[in-house]
mmCIF file of C-alpha atoms in Angstrom:
data_model
loop_
_atom_site.group_PDB
_atom_site.id
_atom_site.type_symbol
_atom_site.label_atom_id
_atom_site.label_comp_id
_atom_site.label_asym_id
_atom_site.label_seq_id
_atom_site.Cartn_x
_atom_site.Cartn_y
_atom_site.Cartn_z
ATOM 1 C CA UNK A 131 19.696 10.108 -14.913
ATOM 2 C CA UNK A 132 17.035 7.707 -13.715
ATOM 3 C CA UNK A 133 17.764 3.998 -14.108
ATOM 4 C CA UNK A 134 14.398 2.771 -12.772
ATOM 5 C CA UNK A 135 11.014 4.006 -13.940
ATOM 6 C CA UNK A 136 7.324 3.440 -13.441
ATOM 7 C CA UNK A 137 5.441 3.699 -16.727
ATOM 8 C CA UNK A 138 1.760 4.490 -17.228
ATOM 9 C CA UNK A 139 2.151 3.998 -20.992
ATOM 10 C CA UNK A 140 3.759 1.121 -22.937
ATOM 11 C CA UNK A 141 7.472 0.723 -22.206
ATOM 12 C CA UNK A 142 9.823 2.047 -24.890
ATOM 13 C CA UNK A 143 12.060 -1.027 -25.093
ATOM 14 C CA UNK A 144 14.107 0.256 -28.033
ATOM 15 C CA UNK A 145 14.750 3.564 -26.292
ATOM 16 C CA UNK A 146 15.847 1.908 -23.064
ATOM 17 C CA UNK A 147 18.084 -0.512 -24.965
ATOM 18 C CA UNK A 148 19.749 2.437 -26.752
ATOM 19 C CA UNK A 149 20.569 3.968 -23.352
ATOM 20 C CA UNK A 150 22.610 0.839 -22.551
ATOM 21 C CA UNK A 151 24.783 1.094 -25.669
ATOM 22 C CA UNK A 152 28.474 1.686 -24.966
ATOM 23 C CA UNK A 153 31.800 0.997 -26.610
ATOM 24 C CA UNK A 154 32.775 -0.758 -23.363
ATOM 25 C CA UNK A 155 29.907 -3.252 -23.675
ATOM 26 C CA UNK A 156 30.376 -6.556 -25.447
ATOM 27 C CA UNK A 157 27.069 -8.001 -24.237
ATOM 28 C CA UNK A 158 23.502 -6.952 -23.598
ATOM 29 C CA UNK A 159 20.896 -9.041 -21.805
ATOM 30 C CA UNK A 160 17.257 -8.129 -21.303
ATOM 31 C CA UNK A 161 14.227 -9.625 -19.620
ATOM 32 C CA UNK A 162 10.601 -8.994 -20.582
ATOM 33 C CA UNK A 163 7.721 -9.918 -18.291
ATOM 34 C CA UNK A 164 4.344 -10.109 -20.035
ATOM 35 C CA UNK A 165 0.802 -10.378 -18.717
ATOM 36 C CA UNK A 166 -0.260 -14.008 -19.093
ATOM 37 C CA UNK A 167 -3.762 -15.459 -19.297
ATOM 38 C CA UNK A 168 -3.527 -17.700 -16.231
ATOM 39 C CA UNK A 169 -2.191 -17.933 -12.684
ATOM 40 C CA UNK A 170 -2.510 -20.697 -10.110
ATOM 41 C CA UNK A 171 -4.879 -22.670 -12.329
ATOM 42 C CA UNK A 172 -7.235 -19.717 -12.856
ATOM 43 C CA UNK A 173 -7.962 -17.932 -16.127
ATOM 44 C CA UNK A 174 -6.845 -14.298 -15.950
ATOM 45 C CA UNK A 175 -8.594 -11.667 -18.102
ATOM 46 C CA UNK A 176 -6.456 -8.600 -17.231
ATOM 47 C CA UNK A 177 -4.273 -7.008 -14.536
ATOM 48 C CA UNK A 178 -4.079 -3.713 -12.722
ATOM 49 C CA UNK A 179 -0.750 -2.671 -11.198
ATOM 50 C CA UNK A 180 -0.560 -0.084 -8.441
ATOM 51 C CA UNK A 181 2.546 1.299 -6.790
ATOM 52 C CA UNK A 182 3.441 3.617 -3.977
ATOM 53 C CA UNK A 183 5.372 5.722 -6.482
ATOM 54 C CA UNK A 184 7.833 7.664 -4.261
ATOM 55 C CA UNK A 185 8.971 4.532 -2.418
ATOM 56 C CA UNK A 186 8.876 2.350 -5.545
ATOM 57 C CA UNK A 187 11.058 4.827 -7.443
ATOM 58 C CA UNK A 188 13.537 5.138 -4.563
ATOM 59 C CA UNK A 189 13.770 1.373 -3.984
ATOM 60 C CA UNK A 190 14.087 0.687 -7.705
ATOM 61 C CA UNK A 191 16.964 3.173 -7.955
ATOM 62 C CA UNK A 192 18.577 1.569 -4.887
ATOM 63 C CA UNK A 193 18.450 -1.854 -6.572
ATOM 64 C CA UNK A 194 19.995 -0.480 -9.772
ATOM 65 C CA UNK A 195 22.771 1.198 -7.748
ATOM 66 C CA UNK A 196 23.413 -2.097 -5.928
ATOM 67 C CA UNK A 197 23.668 -4.006 -9.194
ATOM 68 C CA UNK A 198 26.188 -1.528 -10.619
ATOM 69 C CA UNK A 199 28.324 -1.889 -7.469
ATOM 70 C CA UNK A 200 27.987 -5.664 -7.191
ATOM 71 C CA UNK A 201 28.422 -6.830 -10.803
ATOM 72 C CA UNK A 202 30.975 -5.984 -13.485
ATOM 73 C CA UNK A 203 28.487 -4.233 -15.750
ATOM 74 C CA UNK A 204 28.507 -1.101 -17.871
ATOM 75 C CA UNK A 205 24.914 -0.018 -17.190
ATOM 76 C CA UNK A 206 21.391 -1.211 -16.340
ATOM 77 C CA UNK A 207 17.790 -0.045 -16.666
ATOM 78 C CA UNK A 208 14.409 -1.273 -15.422
ATOM 79 C CA UNK A 209 10.889 -0.087 -16.218
ATOM 80 C CA UNK A 210 7.671 -1.396 -14.650
ATOM 81 C CA UNK A 211 4.155 -0.614 -15.820
ATOM 82 C CA UNK A 212 1.404 0.665 -13.562
ATOM 83 C CA UNK A 213 -2.292 0.886 -14.386
ATOM 84 C CA UNK A 214 -4.517 -1.433 -16.414
ATOM 85 C CA UNK A 215 -2.804 -4.022 -18.617
ATOM 86 C CA UNK A 216 -4.271 -6.545 -21.054
ATOM 87 C CA UNK A 217 -3.158 -10.105 -21.712
ATOM 88 C CA UNK A 218 0.095 -9.982 -23.688
ATOM 89 C CA UNK A 219 1.084 -6.476 -22.544
ATOM 90 C CA UNK A 220 4.653 -5.897 -21.425
ATOM 91 C CA UNK A 221 4.561 -5.402 -17.645
ATOM 92 C CA UNK A 222 8.263 -5.135 -16.787
ATOM 93 C CA UNK A 223 11.520 -4.741 -18.705
ATOM 94 C CA UNK A 224 15.084 -5.110 -17.443
ATOM 95 C CA UNK A 225 18.198 -4.475 -19.516
ATOM 96 C CA UNK A 226 21.886 -4.770 -18.691
ATOM 97 C CA UNK A 227 25.034 -4.088 -20.690
ATOM 98 C CA UNK A 228 28.431 -5.452 -19.702
ATOM 99 C CA UNK A 229 31.814 -6.293 -21.154
ATOM 100 C CA UNK A 230 30.974 -10.013 -20.875
ATOM 101 C CA UNK A 231 27.746 -12.025 -21.046
ATOM 102 C CA UNK A 232 28.094 -13.770 -17.666
ATOM 103 C CA UNK A 233 27.940 -10.544 -15.693
ATOM 104 C CA UNK A 234 25.079 -9.282 -17.869
ATOM 105 C CA UNK A 235 22.975 -12.427 -17.295
ATOM 106 C CA UNK A 236 23.696 -12.488 -13.544
ATOM 107 C CA UNK A 237 22.920 -8.802 -13.093
ATOM 108 C CA UNK A 238 19.698 -9.019 -15.117
ATOM 109 C CA UNK A 239 18.400 -11.865 -12.961
ATOM 110 C CA UNK A 240 19.403 -10.046 -9.771
ATOM 111 C CA UNK A 241 17.460 -6.952 -10.835
ATOM 112 C CA UNK A 242 14.186 -8.701 -11.684
ATOM 113 C CA UNK A 243 14.334 -10.875 -8.557
ATOM 114 C CA UNK A 244 14.982 -7.875 -6.296
ATOM 115 C CA UNK A 245 12.378 -5.667 -7.974
ATOM 116 C CA UNK A 246 9.749 -8.386 -7.499
ATOM 117 C CA UNK A 247 10.840 -8.885 -3.890
ATOM 118 C CA UNK A 248 11.388 -5.325 -2.683
ATOM 119 C CA UNK A 249 9.604 -2.722 -4.782
ATOM 120 C CA UNK A 250 6.084 -1.800 -3.538
ATOM 121 C CA UNK A 251 4.100 -2.693 -6.646
ATOM 122 C CA UNK A 252 0.866 -4.626 -6.231
ATOM 123 C CA UNK A 253 -0.954 -6.650 -8.856
ATOM 124 C CA UNK A 254 -4.730 -6.991 -8.969
ATOM 125 C CA UNK A 255 -5.554 -10.019 -11.112
ATOM 126 C CA UNK A 256 -8.978 -10.021 -12.716
ATOM 127 C CA UNK A 257 -10.203 -13.555 -13.322
ATOM 128 C CA UNK A 258 -12.407 -14.807 -16.164
ATOM 129 C CA UNK A 259 -15.218 -15.740 -13.759
ATOM 130 C CA UNK A 260 -15.455 -12.108 -12.579
ATOM 131 C CA UNK A 261 -13.530 -12.164 -9.293
ATOM 132 C CA UNK A 262 -10.280 -10.350 -8.640
ATOM 133 C CA UNK A 263 -7.457 -10.669 -6.137
ATOM 134 C CA UNK A 264 -4.505 -8.556 -5.017
ATOM 135 C CA UNK A 265 -1.052 -10.096 -5.119
ATOM 136 C CA UNK A 266 2.309 -8.731 -4.026
ATOM 137 C CA UNK A 267 5.451 -10.288 -5.444
ATOM 138 C CA UNK A 268 7.018 -11.012 -2.053
ATOM 139 C CA UNK A 269 4.332 -13.674 -1.603
ATOM 140 C CA UNK A 270 5.334 -15.358 -4.856
ATOM 141 C CA UNK A 271 8.286 -17.779 -5.023
ATOM 142 C CA UNK A 272 11.115 -16.732 -7.315
ATOM 143 C CA UNK A 273 11.393 -19.132 -10.243
#
């Protein structure tokens, strides 16, 4: 079963959350990253995400395997969109289930930080004034 996915269509949040359900889980934490209308003081009109799919899938799975080994969790999933996205679209979703909330929160943050740092997904921001620019998450500070 795949724990990391690249999605060309809207992410099925409810479906992914159901995959995390377990009698062993007392907590579930999720993160949603949406396309916003600004970045670095510039108005953004839309985004395009591109990925080197074979490497992105493999690295995403590696991160999810690491999180299951490193944290006391029941399960975890992550999905990241590729293609054209509009303002307000869901770009990335991470979900974690665990016996206790602390491990679920810690693991969820680890996943999103590592995906943004390590997975080869590039973002082309299209700005309101007509220009565009490619960004890769490893050039962006983790907040």
